[in-house]
Coordinates of N, CA and C and ligand atoms in Angstrom, one line a residue:
M1 N 0.8 -1.2 0.0 CA 0.0 0.0 0.0 C 0.9 1.3 0.0
I2 N 2.0 1.2 0.8 CA 2.9 2.3 0.8 C 3.4 2.6 -0.7
R3 N 3.8 1.4 -1.3 CA 4.3 1.5 -2.7 C 3.3 2.2 -3.6
E4 N 2.0 1.7 -3.5 CA 1.0 2.2 -4.4 C 0.8 3.7 -4.1
A5 N 0.8 4.1 -2.8 CA 0.7 5.5 -2.5 C 1.9 6.3 -3.0
G6 N 3.1 5.7 -3.1 CA 4.2 6.4 -3.6 C 4.2 6.5 -5.2
Q7 N 3.6 5.4 -5.8 CA 3.5 5.4 -7.3 C 2.7 6.6 -7.8
Y8 N 1.6 6.9 -7.1 CA 0.8 8.1 -7.6 C 1.6 9.4 -7.5
L9 N 2.4 9.4 -6.4 CA 3.2 10.6 -6.2 C 4.4 10.7 -7.2
S10 N 4.9 9.6 -7.6 CA 6.0 9.6 -8.6 C 5.6 10.1 -9.9
K11 N 4.3 10.0 -10.2 CA 3.8 10.4 -11.5 C 3.2 11.9 -11.4
S12 N 3.1 12.4 -10.2 CA 2.4 13.6 -10.0 C 3.2 14.9 -10.4
H13 N 2.4 15.9 -10.9 CA 3.0 17.2 -11.1 C 2.3 18.3 -10.2
S14 N 1.3 17.8 -9.5 CA 0.5 18.8 -8.7 C -0.2 18.1 -7.5
P15 N 0.5 17.5 -6.6 CA -0.1 16.9 -5.4 C -0.6 17.9 -4.4
V16 N -1.8 17.5 -3.8 CA -2.3 18.3 -2.7 C -2.3 17.5 -1.4
F17 N -1.8 18.0 -0.3 CA -1.9 17.4 1.0 C -2.9 18.2 1.9
F18 N -3.9 17.5 2.4 CA -4.9 18.1 3.2 C -4.7 17.5 4.6
T19 N -4.3 18.4 5.5 CA -4.0 17.9 6.9 C -4.8 18.4 8.0
G20 N -4.9 17.6 9.1 CA -5.7 18.0 10.3 C -4.8 17.7 11.5
A21 N -5.5 17.8 12.6 CA -4.7 17.7 13.9 C -3.8 16.5 14.1
G22 N -4.2 15.4 13.4 CA -3.4 14.1 13.5 C -2.0 14.3 12.9
M23 N -1.9 15.2 12.0 CA -0.6 15.5 11.4 C 0.4 16.0 12.4
S24 N -0.1 16.8 13.4 CA 0.8 17.4 14.4 C 0.8 16.6 15.7
Q25 N 0.1 15.5 15.7 CA 0.0 14.7 17.0 C 1.4 14.2 17.4
E26 N 2.2 13.8 16.4 CA 3.6 13.3 16.8 C 4.6 14.4 17.1
S27 N 4.1 15.7 16.9 CA 4.9 16.8 17.4 C 4.5 17.3 18.8
G28 N 3.5 16.6 19.3 CA 3.1 17.0 20.7 C 2.2 18.2 20.8
V29 N 1.6 18.6 19.6 CA 0.7 19.8 19.7 C -0.7 19.3 20.2
P30 N -1.1 19.8 21.4 CA -2.4 19.4 21.9 C -3.6 19.9 21.1
T31 N -4.7 19.2 21.1 CA -5.9 19.7 20.4 C -6.4 20.9 21.2
F32 N -7.3 21.6 20.7 CA -7.9 22.8 21.4 C -8.4 22.4 22.8
R33 N -9.1 21.2 22.8 CA -9.7 20.8 24.1 C -8.6 20.3 25.1
D34 N -7.6 19.7 24.5 CA -6.5 19.2 25.4 C -5.7 20.4 26.0
A35 N -5.7 21.5 25.2 CA -5.0 22.7 25.7 C -5.8 23.4 26.9
M36 N -7.1 23.0 27.1 CA -7.9 23.6 28.1 C -7.6 22.8 29.4
E37 N -6.4 22.9 29.9 CA -5.9 22.2 31.1 C -5.7 23.2 32.2
G38 N -5.3 22.7 33.4 CA -5.0 23.6 34.5 C -6.1 24.6 34.8
L39 N -5.7 25.9 34.8 CA -6.7 26.9 35.2 C -7.7 27.2 34.1
W40 N -7.5 26.6 32.9 CA -8.4 26.8 31.8 C -9.5 25.8 31.8
K41 N -9.4 24.8 32.6 CA -10.4 23.7 32.7 C -11.8 24.1 33.0
R42 N -11.9 25.2 33.8 CA -13.2 25.6 34.2 C -14.0 26.4 33.2
F43 N -13.4 26.7 32.0 CA -14.1 27.4 31.0 C -14.6 26.5 29.9
K44 N -15.7 27.0 29.2 CA -16.2 26.2 28.1 C -15.5 26.8 26.8
P45 N -15.3 26.0 25.7 CA -14.6 26.5 24.5 C -15.2 27.8 24.1
E46 N -16.5 28.0 24.2 CA -17.1 29.3 23.7 C -16.8 30.5 24.6
E47 N -16.2 30.2 25.7 CA -15.8 31.3 26.6 C -14.4 31.8 26.3
L48 N -13.7 31.0 25.4 CA -12.3 31.3 25.1 C -12.1 31.6 23.6
A49 N -13.0 31.2 22.7 CA -12.7 31.2 21.3 C -13.9 31.6 20.5
T50 N -14.6 32.7 20.9 CA -15.7 33.2 20.1 C -15.6 34.8 20.1
Q51 N -16.4 35.4 19.2 CA -16.5 36.8 19.2 C -17.1 37.3 20.6
E52 N -18.1 36.6 21.1 CA -18.7 37.0 22.3 C -17.7 37.0 23.5
A53 N -16.9 35.9 23.5 CA -15.9 35.8 24.6 C -14.9 37.0 24.5
F54 N -14.5 37.4 23.3 CA -13.6 38.5 23.1 C -14.2 39.8 23.5
K55 N -15.5 40.0 23.2 CA -16.2 41.2 23.6 C -16.3 41.3 25.1
K56 N -16.6 40.2 25.7 CA -16.8 40.1 27.2 C -15.5 40.3 28.0
D57 N -14.4 39.6 27.5 CA -13.2 39.6 28.3 C -12.0 39.4 27.4
R58 N -11.5 40.5 26.8 CA -10.4 40.4 25.8 C -9.2 39.8 26.5
Q59 N -8.9 40.2 27.7 CA -7.7 39.7 28.3 C -7.7 38.2 28.5
R60 N -8.8 37.7 28.9 CA -8.9 36.3 29.2 C -8.6 35.5 27.9
V61 N -9.2 36.0 26.8 CA -9.0 35.3 25.5 C -7.5 35.4 25.1
R62 N -7.0 36.6 25.2 CA -5.5 36.7 24.9 C -4.6 35.9 25.8
D63 N -5.0 35.8 27.0 CA -4.2 34.9 27.9 C -4.2 33.5 27.6
F64 N -5.4 33.0 27.2 CA -5.6 31.6 26.8 C -4.7 31.3 25.5
Y65 N -4.7 32.3 24.6 CA -3.9 32.0 23.3 C -2.5 32.1 23.6
E66 N -2.1 32.9 24.6 CA -0.7 33.0 25.0 C -0.2 31.7 25.6
H67 N -1.2 31.1 26.4 CA -0.9 29.7 26.9 C -0.7 28.7 25.8
R68 N -1.6 28.8 24.8 CA -1.5 27.8 23.6 C -0.2 28.1 22.8
R69 N 0.2 29.4 22.7 CA 1.4 29.7 22.0 C 2.6 29.2 22.7
D70 N 2.6 29.2 24.0 CA 3.7 28.7 24.8 C 3.9 27.2 24.5
I71 N 2.8 26.5 24.3 CA 2.9 25.1 24.0 C 3.5 24.9 22.6
V72 N 2.9 25.6 21.6 CA 3.3 25.5 20.2 C 4.8 25.8 20.0
R73 N 5.2 26.9 20.8 CA 6.7 27.3 20.7 C 7.6 26.1 21.0
K74 N 7.2 25.2 21.8 CA 8.1 24.1 22.2 C 8.0 22.9 21.2
C75 N 7.0 23.0 20.3 CA 6.8 21.9 19.3 C 7.7 22.1 18.1
R76 N 8.1 20.9 17.5 CA 8.9 21.0 16.3 C 8.2 20.1 15.2
P77 N 8.5 20.5 13.9 CA 7.9 19.6 12.9 C 8.3 18.2 13.1
N78 N 7.5 17.2 12.7 CA 7.9 15.8 12.8 C 8.3 15.3 11.4
A79 N 8.6 14.0 11.4 CA 9.1 13.4 10.2 C 8.1 13.5 9.0
G80 N 6.8 13.6 9.3 CA 5.8 13.7 8.3 C 5.8 15.1 7.7
H81 N 5.9 16.2 8.5 CA 6.0 17.5 8.0 C 7.3 17.6 7.1
T82 N 8.4 17.1 7.6 CA 9.6 17.2 6.9 C 9.6 16.5 5.6
A83 N 8.9 15.3 5.5 CA 8.8 14.5 4.3 C 8.0 15.3 3.2
I84 N 6.9 16.0 3.6 CA 6.1 16.7 2.7 C 7.0 17.9 2.1
A85 N 7.6 18.6 3.1 CA 8.4 19.8 2.6 C 9.6 19.3 1.7
G86 N 10.2 18.2 2.0 CA 11.3 17.7 1.2 C 10.9 17.3 -0.2
L87 N 9.6 17.1 -0.4 CA 9.1 16.7 -1.8 C 9.3 17.8 -2.8
E88 N 9.4 19.0 -2.3 CA 9.5 20.2 -3.2 C 10.7 20.1 -4.1
S89 N 11.7 19.4 -3.6 CA 13.0 19.3 -4.4 C 12.8 18.4 -5.6
T90 N 11.8 17.5 -5.6 CA 11.6 16.5 -6.7 C 10.3 16.6 -7.4
V91 N 9.2 17.1 -6.7 CA 7.9 17.1 -7.3 C 7.5 18.6 -7.4
S92 N 6.9 19.0 -8.6 CA 6.5 20.4 -8.7 C 5.1 20.6 -8.1
N93 N 4.8 21.9 -7.8 CA 3.5 22.4 -7.4 C 2.9 21.6 -6.2
V94 N 3.7 21.4 -5.2 CA 3.2 20.7 -4.0 C 2.4 21.8 -3.2
V95 N 1.2 21.5 -2.9 CA 0.3 22.4 -2.1 C -0.1 21.7 -0.8
V96 N 0.0 22.4 0.3 CA -0.5 21.9 1.6 C -1.7 22.7 2.0
I97 N -2.9 22.1 2.2 CA -4.0 22.8 2.8 C -4.1 22.2 4.2
T98 N -4.0 23.1 5.2 CA -4.0 22.6 6.6 C -5.1 23.2 7.4
Q99 N -5.7 22.4 8.3 CA -6.7 22.9 9.2 C -5.9 23.3 10.5
N100 N -4.7 23.0 10.6 CA -3.9 23.3 11.8 C -3.4 24.7 11.9
V101 N -3.4 25.3 13.1 CA -3.0 26.7 13.2 C -1.6 26.8 13.8
D102 N -0.9 25.7 13.9 CA 0.4 25.7 14.6 C 1.6 26.1 13.7
G103 N 1.4 26.2 12.4 CA 2.5 26.7 11.5 C 3.6 25.7 11.3
L104 N 3.4 24.4 11.7 CA 4.6 23.5 11.6 C 4.9 23.1 10.1
H105 N 3.9 23.1 9.2 CA 4.3 22.9 7.8 C 5.2 24.0 7.3
Q106 N 4.9 25.2 7.7 CA 5.8 26.3 7.3 C 7.2 26.2 7.9
S107 N 7.2 25.8 9.2 CA 8.5 25.7 9.9 C 9.3 24.6 9.2
A108 N 8.7 23.5 8.7 CA 9.4 22.4 8.1 C 9.9 22.8 6.7
G109 N 9.4 23.9 6.2 CA 10.0 24.4 4.9 C 9.0 24.3 3.7
S110 N 7.8 23.9 4.0 CA 6.8 23.9 2.9 C 6.5 25.4 2.5
T111 N 6.5 25.6 1.2 CA 6.4 27.0 0.7 C 5.0 27.4 0.2
S112 N 4.2 26.4 0.0 CA 2.8 26.7 -0.5 C 1.8 26.1 0.4
V113 N 1.6 26.8 1.5 CA 0.7 26.3 2.6 C -0.6 27.2 2.6
I114 N -1.7 26.6 2.6 CA -3.0 27.4 2.8 C -3.5 27.1 4.2
P115 N -3.3 28.0 5.2 CA -3.7 27.7 6.6 C -5.2 28.1 6.7
L116 N -6.1 27.1 6.5 CA -7.5 27.4 6.4 C -8.1 28.0 7.7
H117 N -7.5 27.6 8.9 CA -8.0 28.1 10.1 C -7.1 29.2 10.8
G118 N -6.1 29.7 9.9 CA -5.3 30.7 10.4 C -4.0 30.3 11.0
N119 N -3.2 31.2 11.6 CA -1.9 30.9 12.2 C -1.9 31.5 13.6
I120 N -1.7 30.6 14.6 CA -1.8 31.0 16.0 C -0.6 32.0 16.4
M121 N 0.5 31.9 15.6 CA 1.6 32.7 15.9 C 1.6 34.2 15.3
E122 N 0.4 34.5 14.7 CA 0.2 35.9 14.2 C -1.0 36.5 14.9
D123 N -1.1 37.8 14.9 CA -2.2 38.5 15.4 C -2.8 39.4 14.2
R124 N -4.1 39.6 14.3 CA -4.7 40.6 13.4 C -5.8 41.4 14.1
C125 N -6.2 42.4 13.4 CA -7.2 43.3 14.0 C -8.6 42.7 13.9
N126 N -9.3 42.8 15.0 CA -10.7 42.2 15.0 C -11.7 43.0 14.1
H127 N -11.2 44.2 13.7 CA -12.1 45.1 12.9 C -11.8 45.0 11.4
G128 N -10.9 44.0 11.1 CA -10.7 43.7 9.6 C -9.6 44.5 9.0
C129 N -8.7 45.2 9.8 CA -7.5 45.8 9.1 C -6.7 44.6 8.5
P130 N -6.2 44.8 7.3 CA -5.7 43.7 6.6 C -4.4 43.0 7.1
E131 N -3.5 43.8 7.7 CA -2.2 43.3 8.0 C -2.2 42.2 9.1
R132 N -1.3 41.3 9.0 CA -1.0 40.3 10.0 C 0.3 40.6 10.7
H133 N 0.4 40.4 12.0 CA 1.6 40.8 12.8 C 2.1 39.6 13.6
P134 N 3.4 39.3 13.5 CA 4.0 38.3 14.4 C 3.6 38.6 15.9
V135 N 3.3 37.6 16.6 CA 2.9 37.8 18.0 C 3.9 38.5 18.8
G136 N 3.5 39.3 19.8 CA 4.4 40.0 20.7 C 4.8 41.4 20.3
K137 N 4.6 41.7 19.0 CA 5.0 43.1 18.5 C 4.0 44.1 18.9
H138 N 2.7 43.8 18.7 CA 1.7 44.8 19.0 C 0.6 44.0 19.9
P139 N 0.9 43.9 21.2 CA 0.1 43.0 22.1 C -1.4 43.4 22.0
A140 N -1.8 44.6 22.0 CA -3.2 44.9 22.2 C -3.8 45.9 21.1
T141 N -2.9 46.9 20.8 CA -3.4 48.0 20.0 C -3.1 47.7 18.5
C142 N -4.1 47.9 17.6 CA -3.9 47.7 16.2 C -3.1 48.9 15.7
P143 N -1.9 48.6 15.0 CA -1.1 49.7 14.6 C -1.7 50.5 13.4
Q144 N -2.7 49.9 12.8 CA -3.4 50.6 11.7 C -4.5 51.5 12.1
C145 N -5.5 50.9 13.0 CA -6.6 51.8 13.4 C -6.5 52.3 14.8
G146 N -5.5 51.8 15.5 CA -5.3 52.3 16.9 C -6.2 51.8 17.9
R147 N -7.1 50.9 17.6 CA -8.0 50.4 18.6 C -7.5 49.2 19.4
N148 N -8.1 48.9 20.5 CA -7.6 47.8 21.4 C -8.3 46.5 20.8
S149 N -7.8 46.1 19.6 CA -8.6 45.1 18.9 C -7.7 44.0 18.4
M150 N -6.5 43.8 18.8 CA -5.7 42.7 18.3 C -6.1 41.4 18.9
R151 N -6.1 40.4 18.0 CA -6.6 39.1 18.4 C -5.8 38.0 17.6
P152 N -5.8 36.8 18.1 CA -5.0 35.8 17.3 C -5.7 35.6 15.9
D153 N -4.8 35.4 14.9 CA -5.3 35.2 13.6 C -5.7 33.7 13.4
V154 N -6.7 33.3 14.1 CA -7.3 32.0 14.0 C -8.8 32.1 13.8
V155 N -9.4 31.1 13.2 CA -10.9 31.1 13.0 C -11.5 30.6 14.3
W156 N -12.3 31.4 14.9 CA -13.0 31.0 16.2 C -14.3 30.3 15.8
F157 N -14.9 29.6 16.9 CA -16.1 29.0 16.7 C -17.2 30.0 16.2
G158 N -17.9 29.6 15.2 CA -19.0 30.5 14.6 C -18.5 31.5 13.6
E159 N -17.2 31.5 13.4 CA -16.7 32.4 12.4 C -16.5 31.7 11.0
P160 N -16.6 32.4 9.9 CA -16.4 31.8 8.6 C -14.9 31.6 8.3
I161 N -14.6 30.7 7.5 CA -13.2 30.6 6.9 C -13.1 31.7 5.9
D162 N -11.9 32.3 5.9 CA -11.6 33.4 4.9 C -11.9 32.8 3.5
E163 N -12.8 33.6 2.8 CA -13.3 33.2 1.5 C -12.1 32.9 0.5
E164 N -11.1 33.8 0.5 CA -10.0 33.7 -0.4 C -9.3 32.3 -0.2
M165 N -9.2 31.9 1.0 CA -8.5 30.6 1.3 C -9.3 29.4 0.7
M166 N -10.6 29.5 0.8 CA -11.4 28.4 0.3 C -11.3 28.4 -1.2
I167 N -11.2 29.6 -1.9 CA -11.1 29.7 -3.3 C -9.8 29.1 -3.8
R168 N -8.7 29.6 -3.1 CA -7.4 29.1 -3.4 C -7.3 27.5 -3.2
S169 N -7.9 27.0 -2.2 CA -7.9 25.6 -1.9 C -8.6 24.8 -3.0
A170 N -9.8 25.3 -3.3 CA -10.6 24.7 -4.4 C -9.8 24.7 -5.7
A171 N -9.2 25.8 -6.0 CA -8.4 25.9 -7.3 C -7.3 24.9 -7.3
A172 N -6.6 24.7 -6.1 CA -5.5 23.8 -6.0 C -6.0 22.4 -6.3
I173 N -7.2 22.1 -5.7 CA -7.7 20.7 -5.8 C -8.2 20.4 -7.2
L174 N -8.8 21.4 -7.9 CA -9.3 21.2 -9.3 C -8.1 21.0 -10.2
T175 N -6.9 21.5 -9.9 CA -5.8 21.3 -10.8 C -4.8 20.2 -10.3
S176 N -5.2 19.5 -9.3 CA -4.3 18.5 -8.7 C -4.5 17.1 -9.4
D177 N -3.4 16.3 -9.3 CA -3.5 15.0 -9.9 C -3.5 13.8 -8.8
V178 N -3.2 14.2 -7.6 CA -3.4 13.2 -6.5 C -3.6 14.0 -5.2
F179 N -4.4 13.4 -4.3 CA -4.9 14.1 -3.1 C -4.6 13.3 -1.9
Y180 N -3.9 13.8 -0.9 CA -3.7 13.0 0.3 C -4.5 13.6 1.5
I181 N -5.2 12.8 2.2 CA -6.0 13.2 3.4 C -5.2 12.7 4.6
I182 N -4.7 13.6 5.4 CA -3.9 13.1 6.5 C -4.3 13.6 7.9
G183 N -4.6 12.7 8.8 CA -4.9 13.0 10.2 C -6.0 14.0 10.4
T184 N -7.2 13.8 9.7 CA -8.3 14.6 10.0 C -9.5 13.7 10.2
S185 N -10.4 14.0 11.2 CA -11.6 13.2 11.4 C -12.7 13.6 10.4
G186 N -12.5 14.6 9.6 CA -13.5 15.0 8.6 C -14.8 15.5 9.2
C187 N -14.7 16.0 10.4 CA -16.0 16.4 11.1 C -16.2 17.9 11.1
V188 N -15.1 18.7 10.8 CA -15.2 20.1 10.9 C -15.4 20.7 9.5
Y189 N -16.6 21.4 9.4 CA -17.0 22.0 8.1 C -16.8 23.5 8.2
P190 N -16.6 24.2 7.0 CA -16.6 23.7 5.7 C -15.3 23.0 5.2
A191 N -14.3 22.9 6.1 CA -13.0 22.4 5.6 C -13.2 21.0 5.0
A192 N -14.0 20.1 5.7 CA -14.2 18.8 5.2 C -14.7 18.7 3.8
N193 N -15.4 19.8 3.4 CA -16.0 19.8 2.0 C -14.9 19.7 1.0
L194 N -13.7 20.2 1.3 CA -12.6 20.2 0.4 C -12.1 18.7 0.0
A195 N -12.2 17.8 1.0 CA -11.9 16.4 0.8 C -13.0 15.8 -0.1
G196 N -14.2 16.3 0.2 CA -15.4 15.8 -0.6 C -15.2 16.2 -2.1
L197 N -14.7 17.4 -2.3 CA -14.5 17.9 -3.7 C -13.4 17.0 -4.4
A198 N -12.4 16.7 -3.7 CA -11.3 15.9 -4.3 C -11.9 14.5 -4.6
L199 N -12.7 13.9 -3.7 CA -13.3 12.6 -4.0 C -14.2 12.7 -5.2
Q200 N -15.0 13.7 -5.3 CA -15.9 13.9 -6.4 C -15.2 13.9 -7.8
M201 N -13.9 14.5 -7.7 CA -13.2 14.6 -9.0 C -12.8 13.3 -9.6
G202 N -12.8 12.2 -8.7 CA -12.5 10.9 -9.3 C -11.0 10.5 -9.4
G203 N -10.1 11.4 -9.1 CA -8.7 11.1 -9.2 C -8.3 10.3 -8.0
P204 N -7.0 9.8 -7.9 CA -6.5 9.1 -6.8 C -6.5 9.9 -5.5
V205 N -7.1 9.3 -4.4 CA -7.1 9.9 -3.1 C -6.5 8.9 -2.1
I206 N -5.5 9.3 -1.4 CA -4.8 8.5 -0.4 C -5.1 9.0 1.0
E207 N -5.5 8.2 1.9 CA -5.8 8.7 3.3 C -4.8 8.0 4.3
I208 N -4.2 8.8 5.1 CA -3.3 8.3 6.2 C -3.9 8.7 7.5
N209 N -4.3 7.6 8.3 CA -5.0 7.9 9.6 C -5.0 6.5 10.3
P210 N -4.5 6.5 11.6 CA -4.6 5.2 12.3 C -6.1 4.7 12.5
E211 N -7.0 5.7 12.4 CA -8.5 5.3 12.6 C -9.2 5.6 11.3
R212 N -10.3 4.9 11.1 CA -11.1 5.2 9.9 C -11.9 6.5 10.1
S213 N -12.1 7.2 8.9 CA -12.9 8.4 9.0 C -14.1 8.3 8.0
P214 N -14.9 9.4 7.9 CA -16.0 9.3 7.0 C -15.5 9.1 5.5
F215 N -14.2 9.4 5.3 CA -13.7 9.3 3.9 C -13.2 7.9 3.5
S216 N -12.9 7.1 4.6 CA -12.1 5.9 4.3 C -12.7 4.9 3.3
D217 N -14.0 4.8 3.3 CA -14.7 3.9 2.4 C -14.5 4.3 0.9
E218 N -14.3 5.6 0.7 CA -14.3 6.1 -0.6 C -13.0 6.4 -1.3
V219 N -11.9 6.3 -0.4 CA -10.6 6.6 -0.9 C -10.0 5.5 -1.8
T220 N -9.0 5.8 -2.6 CA -8.3 4.8 -3.4 C -7.4 3.9 -2.6
V221 N -6.7 4.5 -1.7 CA -5.8 3.8 -0.8 C -6.0 4.3 0.7
F222 N -6.3 3.4 1.6 CA -6.3 3.8 3.0 C -5.2 3.2 3.8
L223 N -4.3 4.1 4.3 CA -3.2 3.6 5.1 C -3.4 3.8 6.6
P224 N -3.6 2.7 7.3 CA -4.0 2.8 8.8 C -2.7 3.0 9.6
L225 N -2.0 4.2 9.3 CA -0.7 4.4 10.0 C -0.6 5.8 10.5
R226 N 0.4 6.1 11.3 CA 0.6 7.5 11.8 C 1.3 8.2 10.7
A227 N 1.0 9.5 10.6 CA 1.6 10.4 9.5 C 3.1 10.4 9.6
G228 N 3.7 10.4 10.8 CA 5.2 10.5 10.9 C 5.9 9.2 10.5
K229 N 5.1 8.1 10.4 CA 5.7 6.9 10.0 C 5.4 6.7 8.5
A230 N 4.2 7.0 8.0 CA 3.8 6.7 6.6 C 4.5 7.6 5.6
L231 N 4.5 8.9 5.9 CA 4.9 9.9 4.9 C 6.4 9.7 4.5
P232 N 7.3 9.6 5.5 CA 8.7 9.4 5.1 C 8.9 8.1 4.2
K233 N 8.1 7.1 4.5 CA 8.2 5.8 3.7 C 7.6 6.1 2.3
I234 N 6.5 6.8 2.2 CA 6.0 7.1 0.9 C 7.0 7.9 0.1
C235 N 7.6 8.9 0.7 CA 8.5 9.8 0.0 C 9.8 9.0 -0.4
R236 N 10.2 8.1 0.5 CA 11.4 7.3 0.2 C 11.1 6.4 -1.0
S237 N 9.9 5.9 -1.1 CA 9.6 4.9 -2.1 C 9.6 5.6 -3.5
L238 N 9.4 6.9 -3.5 CA 9.6 7.7 -4.7 C 10.9 7.6 -5.4
F239 N 11.9 7.6 -4.5 CA 13.3 7.5 -5.0 C 13.6 6.0 -5.5
D240 N 13.0 5.0 -4.8 CA 13.1 3.6 -5.2 C 12.5 3.4 -6.6
L241 N 11.4 4.2 -6.8 CA 10.6 4.0 -8.1 C 11.3 4.7 -9.3
A242 N 12.1 5.7 -8.9 CA 12.7 6.6 -10.0 C 13.7 5.8 -10.9
Ligands
LIG1 P1 -9.6 15.9 15.0 O1 -9.0 16.0 16.3 O2 -11.1 16.0 14.8 O3 -9.1 14.5 14.3 C1 -7.8 14.1 14.3 C2 -7.6 12.9 13.4 O4 -6.3 12.6 13.4 C3 -8.4 11.7 13.9 O5 -9.1 11.1 12.8 C4 -7.3 10.7 14.4 O6 -7.6 9.4 14.2 C5 -6.1 11.2 13.5 N1 -4.8 10.9 14.0 C6 -4.4 10.9 15.3 N2 -3.1 10.7 15.4 C7 -2.6 10.6 14.1 C8 -1.3 10.5 13.6 N3 -0.2 10.3 14.3 N4 -1.2 10.4 12.2 C9 -2.3 10.6 11.4 N5 -3.5 10.7 11.9 C10 -3.7 10.7 13.3 O7 -8.9 17.0 14.1 P2 -9.3 17.7 12.7 O8 -10.0 16.8 11.8 O9 -8.1 18.5 12.3 O10 -9.8 24.1 14.3 O11 -10.4 18.8 13.2 C11 -10.0 19.7 14.2 C12 -10.1 21.1 13.7 O12 -11.2 21.6 14.4 C13 -8.9 21.8 13.9 O13 -8.4 22.4 12.8 C14 -9.3 22.9 15.0 C15 -10.6 22.2 15.6 O14 -11.4 23.0 16.2 C16 -9.2 25.2 14.8 O15 -8.2 25.2 15.6 C17 -9.8 26.4 14.4

């Protein structure tokens, strides 16, 4: 199965990798709920990651994200992230569409990453000023409009995904020749619709996940493995096939 997954890649000129929280599991990045530990245990997710929460208590929301950033700062890309990034030296037009906000694909060296749910290591203005700022530079005040409106550049519960990201993702999928679904439960919409789009196109779809997902019955190859184990093997098999 690894060989078959590698064969599609060896013929590919435009692979797309669609990743979820399972991709970062071996890097030790906790899920949103797992990060609600210690003093954060007493809150509900909607008290920490919604517009209402931010309006009610900005400092609490900012402190929670600072706690999550402290965790992410200690995490490093795993062998799976590195394998995908390394592909760029042999395969053209590698695109990563990720639901993860940890920036680990970018840290690993992937150059074409669409972060559907944003990037936790950047801040933006809650009133829509366009610029993104690395965290720590402008803790509270927006340097463009001067309001106390800086917030993490992530999609909160109840917020839409940036339309441009969805359009760029759909365009990448429509021009792709193989699609990899890695470490996602497929339960979070509209992101999951992107995997649905790839399946509808009828091209090869490879899924890597130790557990089955709603996509598993429909994919061309299902690899019941961890991403950090399967991806380096698939990428190595590329060189064996060459
Ligand atoms: P989930 O936590 O719903 O699902 C993670 C998936 O990864 C499961 O199917 C696991 O079986 C699989 N998995 C676990 N370890 C793995 C490994 N080592 N290798 C491969 N797969 C593994 O995560 P998502 O589908 O990403 O949004 O959905 C969560 C999204 O909603 C996140 O993007 C987050 C959350 O709210 C935001 O942060 C905005």
